[in-house]
Amino acid sequence: MPVSPSSLTPSAIVTRLRAAGCVFAEDEAELILSTAPTPSDLASMVDRRIAGLPLEHVLGWAEFCGLRVAVDPQVFVPRRRTEFLVRQAVALARPGAVVVDLCCGSAAVGVALAAALGQVELYAADVDPVAVRCARRNVGAAGGRVYEGDLFGALPAALRGRIDVLAANVPYVPTEEVGLLPSEAREHEPLVALDGGADGLDVLRRVAADAPRWLAPGGCLLVETSERQAPLAVEAFSGSGLIPTVAVSEELYATVVIGSRPTGPSA
């Protein structure tokens, strides 16, 4: 039932959020209170969160790598574990690098890389027009460009053979497991950002197959996956001519497969 703005004391908000199943009710209440510009907005935000919308969609932003990234309704919410992918990319890159955030969603990964590396040539792409609109809001400050389309088909041909860092946060949930995801993801994030096909690696394989033609010599493709999927992802990278390595964070429960394009004469 909608709540009245006059009844929304901090403690009342916490009580309502906790009753709705929000595990971190106190933290969420603090964020909502600090974000809502008016009492009416506050009441609406609490109602939406109680109705099951992701907190980030309610707030209109997500914290990612210490940044506040705009996240619109129906846009994939960047996960904290993906910060591990960003850290791996930063360790491999250099200022001035050509960076592409593929399957970008809100472009949180690309924006975080630009912030960490300083001046970069930033591009992002997504097949979902809603995500593209959101990403354009985020990359503007970094001077980046966002394109709409299917994987590499969205990118300018002039980028072929020039990309130093290709971060592809592809969907990797097997189709049969999408129904097991939390309702926040199933009901409020686009299926195209979640469903990775029968074994979860359909999109990953497509990216790996085309990446060598787009990477600069020595350039790297970084893809997040699950620990159990990593061996098959490594196989896909090797099969396309990339030199694969796997990085794992026990703390964030994150697995990143990295594929480097060889720098030798055959590259």
Short mmCIF file of C-alpha atoms in Angstrom, two decimals:
data_model
loop_
_atom_site.label_atom_id
_atom_site.label_comp_id
_atom_site.label_asym_id
_atom_site.label_seq_id
_atom_site.Cartn_x
_atom_site.Cartn_y
_atom_site.Cartn_z
CA MET A 1 0.00 0.00 0.00
CA PRO A 2 1.43 3.47 -0.91
CA VAL A 3 2.82 5.39 2.01
CA SER A 4 2.17 8.99 3.01
CA PRO A 5 5.17 11.35 2.88
CA SER A 6 4.32 12.65 6.34
CA SER A 7 4.70 9.18 7.86
CA LEU A 8 8.16 8.54 6.43
CA THR A 9 10.51 9.03 9.31
CA PRO A 10 13.88 7.29 8.95
CA SER A 11 12.86 4.57 11.38
CA ALA A 12 9.53 4.05 9.56
CA ILE A 13 11.37 3.63 6.26
CA VAL A 14 13.70 1.06 7.78
CA THR A 15 10.73 -0.85 9.21
CA ARG A 16 8.92 -0.89 5.87
CA LEU A 17 12.01 -1.96 3.94
CA ARG A 18 12.81 -4.71 6.42
CA ALA A 19 9.24 -5.99 6.24
CA ALA A 20 9.60 -6.15 2.45
CA GLY A 21 12.65 -8.38 2.80
CA CYS A 22 15.45 -5.85 2.32
CA VAL A 23 18.39 -7.36 4.19
CA PHE A 24 20.32 -4.09 4.40
CA ALA A 25 17.29 -1.95 5.26
CA GLU A 26 19.23 0.63 7.29
CA ASP A 27 21.77 1.26 4.52
CA GLU A 28 19.07 1.38 1.85
CA ALA A 29 16.97 3.82 3.88
CA GLU A 30 19.96 6.12 4.26
CA LEU A 31 20.63 6.07 0.51
CA ILE A 32 17.00 6.71 -0.38
CA LEU A 33 16.74 9.55 2.14
CA SER A 34 19.90 11.20 0.83
CA THR A 35 18.80 10.89 -2.80
CA ALA A 36 15.12 11.88 -2.72
CA PRO A 37 14.77 15.60 -3.58
CA THR A 38 11.26 16.03 -2.09
CA PRO A 39 9.00 14.25 0.42
CA SER A 40 6.78 13.15 -2.45
CA ASP A 41 9.77 11.66 -4.28
CA LEU A 42 10.81 9.96 -1.07
CA ALA A 43 7.40 8.29 -0.72
CA SER A 44 7.48 7.17 -4.36
CA MET A 45 10.99 5.75 -4.02
CA VAL A 46 10.09 3.78 -0.90
CA ASP A 47 6.97 2.42 -2.62
CA ARG A 48 9.00 1.29 -5.64
CA ARG A 49 11.64 -0.38 -3.52
CA ILE A 50 8.99 -2.20 -1.47
CA ALA A 51 7.39 -3.31 -4.76
CA GLY A 52 10.65 -5.09 -5.64
CA LEU A 53 12.49 -2.73 -7.95
CA PRO A 54 16.28 -2.95 -7.65
CA LEU A 55 17.63 -0.29 -5.30
CA GLU A 56 19.78 1.12 -8.09
CA HIS A 57 16.73 1.65 -10.32
CA VAL A 58 14.98 3.37 -7.42
CA LEU A 59 17.95 5.65 -6.76
CA GLY A 60 18.76 6.19 -10.42
CA TRP A 61 22.40 5.33 -9.87
CA ALA A 62 24.78 2.62 -8.72
CA GLU A 63 28.10 2.89 -6.92
CA PHE A 64 30.76 1.18 -9.00
CA CYS A 65 34.52 1.43 -8.50
CA GLY A 66 33.95 4.45 -6.27
CA LEU A 67 31.93 6.25 -8.94
CA ARG A 68 28.24 7.11 -9.10
CA VAL A 69 27.00 5.63 -12.38
CA ALA A 70 23.53 6.47 -13.70
CA VAL A 71 21.34 3.37 -14.06
CA ASP A 72 17.93 3.82 -15.68
CA PRO A 73 14.95 1.47 -15.23
CA GLN A 74 15.24 -1.73 -17.32
CA VAL A 75 19.03 -1.32 -17.59
CA PHE A 76 21.38 -4.00 -16.26
CA VAL A 77 22.68 -3.09 -12.80
CA PRO A 78 26.50 -3.24 -12.56
CA ARG A 79 27.61 -5.87 -10.04
CA ARG A 80 30.30 -5.31 -7.45
CA ARG A 81 32.14 -8.45 -8.62
CA THR A 82 32.66 -6.80 -12.01
CA GLU A 83 34.99 -4.34 -10.30
CA PHE A 84 37.49 -7.21 -10.42
CA LEU A 85 37.35 -7.17 -14.23
CA VAL A 86 38.05 -3.44 -14.14
CA ARG A 87 41.08 -3.96 -11.89
CA GLN A 88 42.46 -6.60 -14.25
CA ALA A 89 42.01 -4.29 -17.22
CA VAL A 90 43.66 -1.36 -15.47
CA ALA A 91 46.70 -3.50 -14.70
CA LEU A 92 47.06 -4.34 -18.41
CA ALA A 93 46.33 -0.94 -19.92
CA ARG A 94 48.08 2.37 -20.28
CA PRO A 95 46.96 6.01 -20.43
CA GLY A 96 45.85 6.88 -23.94
CA ALA A 97 44.65 3.34 -24.63
CA VAL A 98 41.80 2.59 -27.00
CA VAL A 99 39.16 1.09 -24.72
CA VAL A 100 35.91 -0.59 -25.79
CA ASP A 101 33.12 -1.55 -23.38
CA LEU A 102 31.11 -4.17 -25.29
CA CYS A 103 27.69 -5.31 -24.02
CA CYS A 104 28.07 -2.10 -22.03
CA GLY A 105 24.71 -1.71 -20.31
CA SER A 106 25.14 1.53 -18.37
CA ALA A 107 28.81 1.68 -19.51
CA ALA A 108 29.92 1.39 -15.90
CA VAL A 109 33.00 -0.64 -16.89
CA GLY A 110 34.10 1.82 -19.55
CA VAL A 111 33.56 4.83 -17.31
CA ALA A 112 35.51 3.19 -14.48
CA LEU A 113 38.38 2.36 -16.83
CA ALA A 114 38.48 5.93 -18.12
CA ALA A 115 38.51 7.27 -14.55
CA ALA A 116 41.34 4.93 -13.51
CA LEU A 117 43.53 5.34 -16.58
CA GLY A 118 43.09 9.03 -17.22
CA GLN A 119 42.94 10.04 -20.85
CA VAL A 120 41.67 7.14 -22.98
CA GLU A 121 39.88 6.78 -26.30
CA LEU A 122 36.61 5.31 -25.05
CA TYR A 123 33.91 3.53 -27.02
CA ALA A 124 30.92 1.52 -25.80
CA ALA A 125 28.21 -0.51 -27.49
CA ASP A 126 25.05 -2.41 -26.62
CA VAL A 127 22.22 -4.00 -28.56
CA ASP A 128 19.57 -2.56 -26.21
CA PRO A 129 18.49 1.02 -27.08
CA VAL A 130 17.46 1.69 -23.46
CA ALA A 131 20.97 0.78 -22.29
CA VAL A 132 22.53 2.89 -25.05
CA ARG A 133 20.62 5.99 -23.92
CA CYS A 134 21.74 5.41 -20.34
CA ALA A 135 25.35 4.75 -21.37
CA ARG A 136 25.50 8.00 -23.33
CA ARG A 137 24.67 9.91 -20.16
CA ASN A 138 27.57 8.24 -18.37
CA VAL A 139 30.34 8.40 -20.96
CA GLY A 140 29.81 12.02 -21.93
CA ALA A 141 32.18 13.36 -19.26
CA ALA A 142 34.90 11.00 -20.47
CA GLY A 143 34.49 12.14 -24.05
CA GLY A 144 33.44 8.65 -25.11
CA ARG A 145 31.03 7.48 -27.77
CA VAL A 146 28.28 4.89 -27.53
CA TYR A 147 26.90 2.84 -30.41
CA GLU A 148 23.77 0.72 -30.73
CA GLY A 149 24.00 -2.69 -32.38
CA ASP A 150 24.96 -6.33 -32.10
CA LEU A 151 28.46 -6.77 -30.68
CA PHE A 152 31.21 -5.70 -33.12
CA GLY A 153 28.62 -4.83 -35.75
CA ALA A 154 27.89 -1.69 -33.74
CA LEU A 155 31.48 -0.40 -33.81
CA PRO A 156 33.09 1.86 -36.41
CA ALA A 157 35.19 -0.13 -38.89
CA ALA A 158 38.10 2.23 -38.16
CA LEU A 159 38.55 0.48 -34.79
CA ARG A 160 39.59 -2.81 -36.40
CA GLY A 161 43.06 -3.75 -35.19
CA ARG A 162 43.28 -0.74 -32.84
CA ILE A 163 41.61 -1.82 -29.57
CA ASP A 164 44.00 -2.10 -26.63
CA VAL A 165 41.43 -3.11 -24.00
CA LEU A 166 38.20 -4.87 -24.97
CA ALA A 167 36.01 -5.38 -21.90
CA ALA A 168 32.97 -7.50 -22.73
CA ASN A 169 30.61 -8.06 -19.82
CA VAL A 170 28.65 -10.64 -21.79
CA PRO A 171 25.56 -12.43 -20.44
CA TYR A 172 26.64 -15.82 -19.07
CA VAL A 173 23.68 -17.30 -17.22
CA PRO A 174 22.57 -20.57 -18.88
CA THR A 175 19.04 -20.27 -20.24
CA GLU A 176 17.63 -22.89 -17.89
CA GLU A 177 19.07 -21.04 -14.87
CA VAL A 178 17.65 -17.60 -15.64
CA GLY A 179 14.51 -18.56 -13.74
CA LEU A 180 16.61 -19.15 -10.64
CA LEU A 181 17.91 -15.59 -10.54
CA PRO A 182 16.59 -13.17 -7.90
CA SER A 183 13.30 -11.57 -8.93
CA GLU A 184 14.99 -8.14 -9.08
CA ALA A 185 17.09 -9.37 -12.01
CA ARG A 186 14.44 -11.54 -13.69
CA GLU A 187 11.71 -8.92 -13.63
CA HIS A 188 13.58 -5.64 -13.95
CA GLU A 189 16.69 -6.24 -16.05
CA PRO A 190 16.68 -7.04 -19.78
CA LEU A 191 16.81 -10.73 -20.63
CA VAL A 192 19.41 -10.02 -23.32
CA ALA A 193 21.81 -8.94 -20.56
CA LEU A 194 21.32 -12.15 -18.57
CA ASP A 195 20.67 -15.12 -20.87
CA GLY A 196 23.87 -16.57 -22.32
CA GLY A 197 22.29 -19.51 -24.14
CA ALA A 198 22.28 -23.23 -23.42
CA ASP A 199 25.57 -23.33 -21.49
CA GLY A 200 25.80 -19.58 -20.88
CA LEU A 201 28.65 -19.06 -23.32
CA ASP A 202 26.95 -18.34 -26.64
CA VAL A 203 27.76 -14.62 -26.64
CA LEU A 204 31.22 -15.18 -25.17
CA ARG A 205 32.09 -17.49 -28.06
CA ARG A 206 30.93 -14.93 -30.61
CA VAL A 207 33.03 -12.23 -28.99
CA ALA A 208 36.10 -14.46 -28.74
CA ALA A 209 35.80 -15.51 -32.39
CA ASP A 210 35.84 -11.94 -33.72
CA ALA A 211 38.05 -10.25 -31.13
CA PRO A 212 41.44 -10.95 -32.80
CA ARG A 213 40.40 -8.87 -35.83
CA TRP A 214 39.59 -5.91 -33.61
CA LEU A 215 42.37 -6.06 -31.03
CA ALA A 216 45.66 -4.27 -31.55
CA PRO A 217 48.76 -6.50 -31.36
CA GLY A 218 49.19 -7.18 -27.64
CA GLY A 219 45.65 -5.98 -26.96
CA CYS A 220 43.47 -7.88 -24.49
CA LEU A 221 39.91 -9.15 -24.30
CA LEU A 222 38.50 -9.47 -20.77
CA VAL A 223 35.29 -11.37 -20.08
CA GLU A 224 33.58 -12.18 -16.79
CA THR A 225 32.27 -15.71 -16.40
CA SER A 226 31.65 -18.28 -13.69
CA GLU A 227 34.32 -20.54 -12.24
CA ARG A 228 32.71 -23.65 -13.72
CA GLN A 229 32.46 -22.07 -17.16
CA ALA A 230 36.05 -20.84 -17.22
CA PRO A 231 37.60 -23.96 -18.84
CA LEU A 232 35.19 -23.76 -21.78
CA ALA A 233 35.80 -20.02 -22.06
CA VAL A 234 39.54 -20.64 -22.16
CA GLU A 235 38.95 -23.17 -24.92
CA ALA A 236 37.01 -20.59 -26.93
CA PHE A 237 39.77 -18.00 -26.49
CA SER A 238 42.49 -20.45 -27.52
CA GLY A 239 40.49 -21.57 -30.51
CA SER A 240 40.33 -18.01 -31.83
CA GLY A 241 44.08 -17.51 -31.50
CA LEU A 242 44.10 -15.55 -28.24
CA ILE A 243 46.51 -16.41 -25.41
CA PRO A 244 44.24 -17.06 -22.42
CA THR A 245 44.75 -16.59 -18.69
CA VAL A 246 42.25 -16.82 -15.84
CA ALA A 247 42.08 -14.45 -12.87
CA VAL A 248 39.99 -15.26 -9.80
CA SER A 249 38.91 -13.19 -6.81
CA GLU A 250 37.73 -15.27 -3.87
CA GLU A 251 36.66 -12.09 -2.07
CA LEU A 252 34.30 -10.94 -4.84
CA TYR A 253 33.47 -14.45 -6.11
CA ALA A 254 34.57 -13.29 -9.54
CA THR A 255 36.24 -15.07 -12.45
CA VAL A 256 37.70 -13.19 -15.40
CA VAL A 257 39.11 -14.80 -18.52
CA ILE A 258 41.71 -12.67 -20.30
CA GLY A 259 42.76 -13.26 -23.89
CA SER A 260 45.79 -11.49 -25.36
CA ARG A 261 46.35 -11.06 -29.07
CA PRO A 262 49.91 -12.20 -29.91
CA THR A 263 52.37 -9.50 -30.90
CA GLY A 264 54.49 -11.60 -33.27
CA PRO A 265 54.51 -11.65 -37.09
CA SER A 266 51.47 -13.94 -37.23
CA ALA A 267 49.35 -11.57 -35.12
#
